[in-house]
Amino acid sequence: MQNPKSISQSYFGLLLTRLEENGLLESPGKLFNMIESGVQLNSKAHQVLATKDSKNVSTVASTEKGETITVVACCNAEGNFLPPACIMKGKNKKPDLQDGLPPGSILYMNPKSAYMNSDIFLKWMRDVFVRRKPAGKVLLLLDCHTSHSSSVEMLEFAEANDIILMSLPSHTTHCLQPLDRSVFKPFKGYFYEICRSWTRTDSQRRITRYHFEEVFRQAWAKTVVPENAISGFRATGLFPYNPGAIPEYTCEIHESNIQKKHEVIANSQNKTNSNQQTIDEPQAGPSHSLEEEQDKSTCHEAVESFSDIDMLAVELNHTKGERQPSTSHAEKQEEKETPGKILENISKVPKLTVERAKKRAKSVACLLTSPEHI
């Protein structure tokens, strides 16, 4: 088995290939990063200054969670920002919700939720990105959300307009995405600070979507400066191209974990094959419980060896479907292993039965109504 490359090495190797193939290595104006992040319309609690040994320290904060709104931002390595886009939950877009946003901003409505999907991403590329991108091929760096790669129409549109889409590895956006490193953290800080000042001014007035445009415009103006974008691209090693900007330990794959993972999967498959040879006919009762015990023991070994339970669940589902006799679709759905079921089998949470709860409530009632307490 060859020594596997770390995630950062594979990512920067693919990035260098794409940049050299399309002549973008020295073209910062054609290197873009797009990110979407949610903000909530409430005043989150923050740090409060108080004297030492103070016992009563209070702050004004909203008791409601607040509506979630997704903000879509995009900029290039030269520090030029595209007009932002916002996503709200709903069907009808009222003009009042968009009037106070920064110039060129677009508001999208999603009937199901305030999150990005494939249709909205395609609309954003048509309405915002393609109209403002320079001529020729450009590289658009994205996270690996399904809305960025699951639509065939969107991929064909990107290819037709010389847009090279490149997804970041999973769970690495905190260190590899420029806007996540240097823009959205100060933006959210300014955003929630304005929400807190709003609450302090009028604590009886709730922040609604009709106030979002005013709060967003102030926080956006303080954040979208060229220095923030340029520092983000430099810190992530995208421009200037610098693989050494990201330490290896931030996203490293250990060879020992991969070997243990393959060993556990191989052991589970061997046990499955041996069980399949001994069972000629589908049996009920004890044989079924024996299979469950074997699956549980395999799950115990897997969790002790490595922490990636999702991969183990996929392999167990695959092998379980090969050895089981023909059953109905409902039974297959019930017997399907999931990460939640695996964790429940490994460490079961004690549940308080109804009868036990009734007995406890009755004993407490008797104690409270005893002559001593009366």
Coordinates of C-alpha atoms in Angstrom, one line a residue:
M1 CA 0.0 0.0 0.0
Q2 CA 1.4 3.4 -1.1
N3 CA 1.7 6.2 1.4
P4 CA -1.5 8.3 0.9
K5 CA -1.1 12.0 0.3
S6 CA -2.7 14.4 2.8
I7 CA -5.7 16.4 1.8
S8 CA -3.8 19.6 1.5
Q9 CA -1.2 18.0 -0.8
S10 CA -3.9 16.5 -3.1
Y11 CA -5.8 19.8 -3.1
F12 CA -2.8 22.0 -3.9
G13 CA -1.6 19.5 -6.5
L14 CA -5.0 19.6 -8.3
L15 CA -5.1 23.4 -7.9
L16 CA -1.7 23.9 -9.5
T17 CA -2.7 21.7 -12.4
R18 CA -5.9 23.7 -13.1
L19 CA -4.1 27.0 -12.8
E20 CA -1.3 26.0 -15.2
E21 CA -3.6 24.3 -17.7
N22 CA -5.8 27.5 -18.1
G23 CA -3.1 30.1 -17.6
L24 CA -4.5 31.5 -14.3
L25 CA -1.4 31.1 -12.1
E26 CA -0.6 34.8 -12.5
S27 CA -4.1 36.2 -13.0
P28 CA -5.6 37.2 -9.6
G29 CA -8.5 38.9 -11.2
K30 CA -9.7 35.5 -12.5
L31 CA -9.5 33.6 -9.2
F32 CA -12.8 33.8 -7.4
N33 CA -14.2 32.4 -4.2
M34 CA -17.9 32.1 -3.4
I35 CA -19.3 31.4 0.0
E36 CA -22.7 31.3 1.6
S37 CA -23.3 31.6 5.4
G38 CA -26.4 32.1 7.5
V39 CA -27.0 34.9 10.0
Q40 CA -29.8 35.2 12.5
L41 CA -31.9 38.2 13.3
N42 CA -31.3 38.4 17.0
S43 CA -28.9 39.9 19.5
K44 CA -26.5 37.2 20.7
A45 CA -25.0 37.6 24.1
H46 CA -21.4 38.9 24.2
Q47 CA -18.6 39.5 26.7
V48 CA -19.4 41.9 29.5
L49 CA -16.9 43.9 31.5
A50 CA -17.5 43.8 35.2
T51 CA -15.5 44.2 38.4
K52 CA -13.7 41.3 39.9
D53 CA -15.9 39.0 42.2
S54 CA -19.1 40.5 40.8
K55 CA -22.0 38.1 41.4
N56 CA -24.7 39.9 39.4
V57 CA -23.5 40.5 35.8
S58 CA -26.3 41.0 33.3
T59 CA -26.6 41.9 29.6
V60 CA -29.5 42.6 27.2
A61 CA -30.1 39.7 24.8
S62 CA -33.0 38.5 22.7
T63 CA -35.1 35.7 24.0
E64 CA -36.0 34.5 20.5
K65 CA -33.9 32.5 18.1
G66 CA -34.6 34.9 15.2
E67 CA -35.1 34.2 11.5
T68 CA -32.2 32.7 9.6
I69 CA -31.1 34.4 6.3
T70 CA -28.3 33.2 4.0
V71 CA -25.8 35.7 2.7
V72 CA -24.0 34.8 -0.5
A73 CA -20.6 36.6 -1.1
C74 CA -18.1 36.4 -3.9
C75 CA -14.8 38.1 -4.6
N76 CA -11.5 37.6 -6.5
A77 CA -7.9 37.7 -5.4
E78 CA -7.6 41.4 -6.4
G79 CA -10.0 42.3 -3.6
N80 CA -13.0 43.1 -5.9
F81 CA -16.3 42.0 -4.4
L82 CA -19.4 41.1 -6.4
P83 CA -22.8 42.5 -5.2
P84 CA -24.1 40.2 -2.4
A85 CA -27.1 38.0 -2.6
C86 CA -29.5 37.0 0.2
I87 CA -31.9 34.0 0.5
M88 CA -35.0 34.2 2.6
K89 CA -37.7 31.6 3.3
G90 CA -40.9 32.3 1.5
K91 CA -42.6 32.5 -1.9
N92 CA -43.5 36.1 -2.5
K93 CA -40.7 38.7 -2.7
K94 CA -41.8 42.0 -1.5
P95 CA -40.0 45.1 -2.8
D96 CA -39.6 46.5 0.7
L97 CA -37.2 43.6 1.6
Q98 CA -34.7 44.6 -1.1
D99 CA -34.8 48.4 -1.3
G100 CA -32.2 49.1 1.4
L101 CA -29.7 46.4 0.4
P102 CA -26.3 47.4 -1.1
P103 CA -26.4 48.5 -4.8
G104 CA -26.7 45.5 -7.2
S105 CA -27.8 43.1 -4.5
I106 CA -30.3 40.4 -5.3
L107 CA -32.8 38.7 -2.9
Y108 CA -34.0 35.2 -3.6
M109 CA -36.9 33.4 -2.0
N110 CA -36.9 29.7 -1.2
P111 CA -40.3 28.2 -0.3
K112 CA -38.7 25.3 1.8
S113 CA -35.9 27.0 3.7
A114 CA -33.5 29.9 3.6
Y115 CA -30.6 27.7 2.4
M116 CA -28.9 27.4 -1.0
N117 CA -30.1 24.9 -3.5
S118 CA -29.2 24.0 -7.1
D119 CA -31.8 26.2 -8.7
I120 CA -30.8 29.3 -6.7
F121 CA -27.1 28.7 -7.4
L122 CA -27.8 28.5 -11.1
K123 CA -29.8 31.8 -10.9
W124 CA -26.9 33.4 -9.0
M125 CA -24.4 32.4 -11.7
R126 CA -26.7 33.9 -14.4
D127 CA -27.7 37.0 -12.6
V128 CA -24.6 38.0 -10.7
F129 CA -21.4 36.0 -11.6
V130 CA -21.5 35.8 -15.4
R131 CA -22.4 39.4 -15.9
R132 CA -19.4 40.6 -13.9
K133 CA -16.7 38.0 -14.6
P134 CA -13.8 39.0 -16.9
A135 CA -13.5 37.5 -20.4
G136 CA -11.9 34.1 -20.7
K137 CA -11.7 31.2 -18.3
V138 CA -12.0 31.9 -14.5
L139 CA -11.7 29.6 -11.5
L140 CA -14.5 29.6 -9.0
L141 CA -13.6 28.0 -5.7
L142 CA -16.6 26.5 -3.7
D143 CA -17.3 24.3 -0.8
C144 CA -18.5 20.7 -1.5
H145 CA -22.2 21.3 -0.9
T146 CA -24.5 19.3 -3.2
S147 CA -26.1 22.4 -4.6
H148 CA -22.8 23.3 -6.3
S149 CA -22.4 20.0 -8.2
S150 CA -25.7 18.1 -8.4
S151 CA -27.4 19.9 -11.3
V152 CA -26.4 18.9 -14.8
E153 CA -27.9 22.1 -16.2
M154 CA -25.7 24.2 -13.9
L155 CA -22.6 22.3 -14.9
E156 CA -23.3 22.7 -18.6
F157 CA -23.9 26.4 -18.0
A158 CA -20.6 26.8 -16.2
E159 CA -18.7 25.0 -19.0
A160 CA -20.4 27.1 -21.7
N161 CA -19.4 30.3 -19.9
D162 CA -15.7 29.3 -19.3
I163 CA -16.3 28.8 -15.5
I164 CA -14.0 26.2 -13.9
L165 CA -15.7 24.9 -10.7
M166 CA -13.4 23.5 -8.0
S167 CA -14.8 22.1 -4.8
L168 CA -12.9 22.2 -1.5
P169 CA -12.4 18.9 0.4
S170 CA -14.9 18.2 3.1
H171 CA -14.4 19.8 6.6
T172 CA -11.6 22.0 5.3
T173 CA -13.3 25.3 4.6
H174 CA -12.2 26.8 7.9
C175 CA -8.6 26.7 6.6
L176 CA -8.8 26.6 2.8
Q177 CA -11.6 29.1 1.9
P178 CA -10.4 32.7 1.6
L179 CA -13.7 34.4 2.5
D180 CA -14.2 32.1 5.5
R181 CA -10.7 33.1 6.8
S182 CA -10.8 36.8 6.6
V183 CA -14.3 38.2 5.7
F184 CA -17.2 36.4 7.3
K185 CA -15.9 36.4 10.8
P186 CA -15.6 40.2 11.1
F187 CA -18.9 40.5 9.1
K188 CA -20.8 38.5 11.6
G189 CA -19.1 40.4 14.5
Y190 CA -20.3 43.7 13.1
F191 CA -23.7 42.3 12.2
Y192 CA -24.5 41.0 15.7
E193 CA -23.0 44.1 17.3
I194 CA -25.5 46.2 15.3
C195 CA -28.3 43.8 16.5
R196 CA -27.2 44.3 20.1
S197 CA -27.2 48.1 19.8
W198 CA -30.7 47.8 18.2
T199 CA -31.9 45.8 21.2
R200 CA -30.3 48.2 23.7
T201 CA -32.1 51.1 22.0
D202 CA -35.5 49.6 22.0
S203 CA -35.7 46.3 23.9
Q204 CA -39.4 45.9 23.2
R205 CA -39.0 45.9 19.4
R206 CA -38.2 42.7 17.7
I207 CA -35.8 42.6 14.7
T208 CA -37.7 41.2 11.7
R209 CA -36.8 40.6 8.1
Y210 CA -38.0 44.2 7.3
H211 CA -35.1 45.5 9.4
F212 CA -32.5 43.1 7.8
E213 CA -31.6 45.5 5.0
E214 CA -30.5 48.2 7.3
V215 CA -28.5 46.0 9.6
F216 CA -26.9 44.1 6.7
R217 CA -26.0 47.3 4.8
Q218 CA -24.0 48.7 7.8
A219 CA -22.2 45.4 8.5
W220 CA -21.4 44.8 4.8
A221 CA -19.9 48.3 4.3
K222 CA -17.5 47.8 7.2
T223 CA -16.3 44.3 6.0
V224 CA -16.0 44.3 2.2
V225 CA -12.7 46.1 1.9
P226 CA -9.9 44.9 -0.5
E227 CA -7.4 44.3 2.3
N228 CA -9.7 41.6 3.8
A229 CA -10.1 39.7 0.6
I230 CA -6.4 39.9 -0.4
S231 CA -5.3 38.7 3.0
G232 CA -7.8 35.7 2.8
F233 CA -6.3 34.6 -0.5
R234 CA -2.8 35.0 0.8
A235 CA -3.5 33.1 4.0
T236 CA -5.0 30.1 2.2
G237 CA -2.1 29.9 -0.3
L238 CA -4.4 30.5 -3.4
F239 CA -2.7 33.7 -4.5
P240 CA 0.2 33.9 -4.5
Y241 CA 0.3 30.1 -4.9
N242 CA 1.9 28.8 -1.7
P243 CA 1.1 25.3 -0.5
G244 CA 3.2 26.0 2.6
A245 CA 0.6 28.5 3.9
I246 CA -1.5 25.6 5.2
P247 CA 0.2 23.4 7.8
E248 CA 0.0 19.6 7.2
Y249 CA -1.5 18.8 10.5
T250 CA -4.6 20.9 9.8
C251 CA -6.0 18.4 7.3
E252 CA -3.8 15.3 7.4
I253 CA -4.9 11.7 6.7
H254 CA -3.0 9.3 8.9
E255 CA -1.9 6.1 7.1
S256 CA -2.5 4.0 10.3
N257 CA -6.2 5.0 10.4
I258 CA -6.6 4.0 6.7
Q259 CA -5.0 0.6 7.3
K260 CA -7.1 0.0 10.4
K261 CA -10.2 1.0 8.4
H262 CA -9.5 -1.5 5.6
E263 CA -8.7 -4.2 8.2
V264 CA -12.0 -3.8 9.9
I265 CA -13.9 -3.8 6.7
A266 CA -12.0 -6.9 5.5
N267 CA -12.8 -8.7 8.8
S268 CA -16.5 -7.9 8.5
Q269 CA -16.6 -9.2 5.0
N270 CA -14.8 -12.4 6.0
K271 CA -17.3 -13.0 8.8
T272 CA -20.1 -12.3 6.4
N273 CA -18.8 -14.8 3.8
S274 CA -18.4 -17.5 6.5
N275 CA -21.9 -17.0 7.7
Q276 CA -23.2 -17.1 4.2
Q277 CA -21.6 -20.5 3.6
T278 CA -23.1 -22.1 6.8
I279 CA -26.6 -20.8 6.2
D280 CA -28.5 -22.6 3.5
E281 CA -32.0 -21.4 4.2
P282 CA -33.4 -18.3 5.8
Q283 CA -34.0 -19.0 9.5
A284 CA -35.8 -17.1 12.2
G285 CA -35.4 -16.8 15.9
P286 CA -32.0 -17.6 17.3
S287 CA -30.1 -17.4 14.0
H288 CA -31.4 -13.8 13.5
S289 CA -30.2 -12.8 17.0
L290 CA -26.8 -14.5 16.3
E291 CA -26.3 -12.2 13.2
E292 CA -27.2 -9.2 15.3
E293 CA -24.6 -10.1 17.9
Q294 CA -22.0 -10.6 15.2
D295 CA -22.8 -7.2 13.7
K296 CA -22.6 -5.6 17.1
S297 CA -19.2 -7.1 17.8
T298 CA -18.0 -5.9 14.4
C299 CA -19.3 -2.4 15.2
H300 CA -17.4 -2.5 18.5
E301 CA -14.1 -3.3 16.7
A302 CA -14.7 -0.6 14.2
V303 CA -15.3 2.2 16.7
E304 CA -12.2 1.1 18.6
S305 CA -10.1 1.2 15.5
F306 CA -11.2 4.5 13.9
S307 CA -13.8 7.2 14.3
D308 CA -15.2 7.4 10.8
I309 CA -18.5 5.6 11.4
D310 CA -20.2 6.8 8.2
M311 CA -17.8 4.7 6.0
L312 CA -18.3 1.7 8.2
A313 CA -22.1 2.0 8.0
V314 CA -21.9 2.0 4.2
E315 CA -19.8 -1.1 4.1
L316 CA -22.0 -2.9 6.6
N317 CA -25.1 -2.1 4.6
H318 CA -23.4 -3.5 1.5
T319 CA -22.3 -6.7 3.1
K320 CA -25.6 -7.2 5.0
G321 CA -27.6 -6.9 1.8
E322 CA -25.5 -9.6 0.1
R323 CA -26.0 -12.3 2.8
Q324 CA -29.6 -11.7 3.8
P325 CA -32.3 -13.8 2.2
S326 CA -35.0 -12.2 0.1
T327 CA -37.2 -10.1 2.4
S328 CA -39.7 -7.3 1.9
H329 CA -38.8 -3.7 1.4
A330 CA -40.2 -2.7 4.8
E331 CA -38.1 -5.3 6.6
K332 CA -34.9 -4.2 4.8
Q333 CA -35.6 -0.6 5.8
E334 CA -35.9 -1.7 9.5
E335 CA -32.8 -3.8 9.4
K336 CA -30.7 -1.2 7.6
E337 CA -27.7 -0.1 9.7
T338 CA -27.2 3.6 10.3
P339 CA -24.6 5.5 12.3
G340 CA -27.3 6.3 14.9
K341 CA -28.2 2.6 15.3
I342 CA -24.5 1.6 15.6
L343 CA -23.9 4.1 18.4
E344 CA -27.1 3.0 20.1
N345 CA -25.9 -0.6 20.1
I346 CA -22.5 0.4 21.4
S347 CA -23.6 2.6 24.2
K348 CA -27.3 2.4 25.0
V349 CA -28.9 5.3 26.8
P350 CA -31.0 4.1 29.8
K351 CA -34.6 5.0 29.2
L352 CA -37.1 5.5 32.0
T353 CA -40.1 3.3 31.4
V354 CA -43.7 4.6 31.9
E355 CA -44.4 2.3 34.8
R356 CA -41.2 3.3 36.6
A357 CA -42.0 7.0 36.0
K358 CA -45.5 6.5 37.5
K359 CA -44.2 4.8 40.5
R360 CA -41.7 7.5 41.1
A361 CA -44.3 10.2 40.7
K362 CA -46.6 8.3 43.1
S363 CA -43.8 8.0 45.7
V364 CA -43.0 11.7 45.5
A365 CA -46.7 12.6 45.9
C366 CA -47.0 10.4 48.9
L367 CA -43.9 12.0 50.4
L368 CA -45.2 15.5 49.8
T369 CA -48.6 14.7 51.3
S370 CA -47.3 13.0 54.4
P371 CA -48.2 14.3 57.8
E372 CA -44.6 15.5 58.4
H373 CA -44.7 17.8 55.4
I374 CA -48.3 18.9 55.8

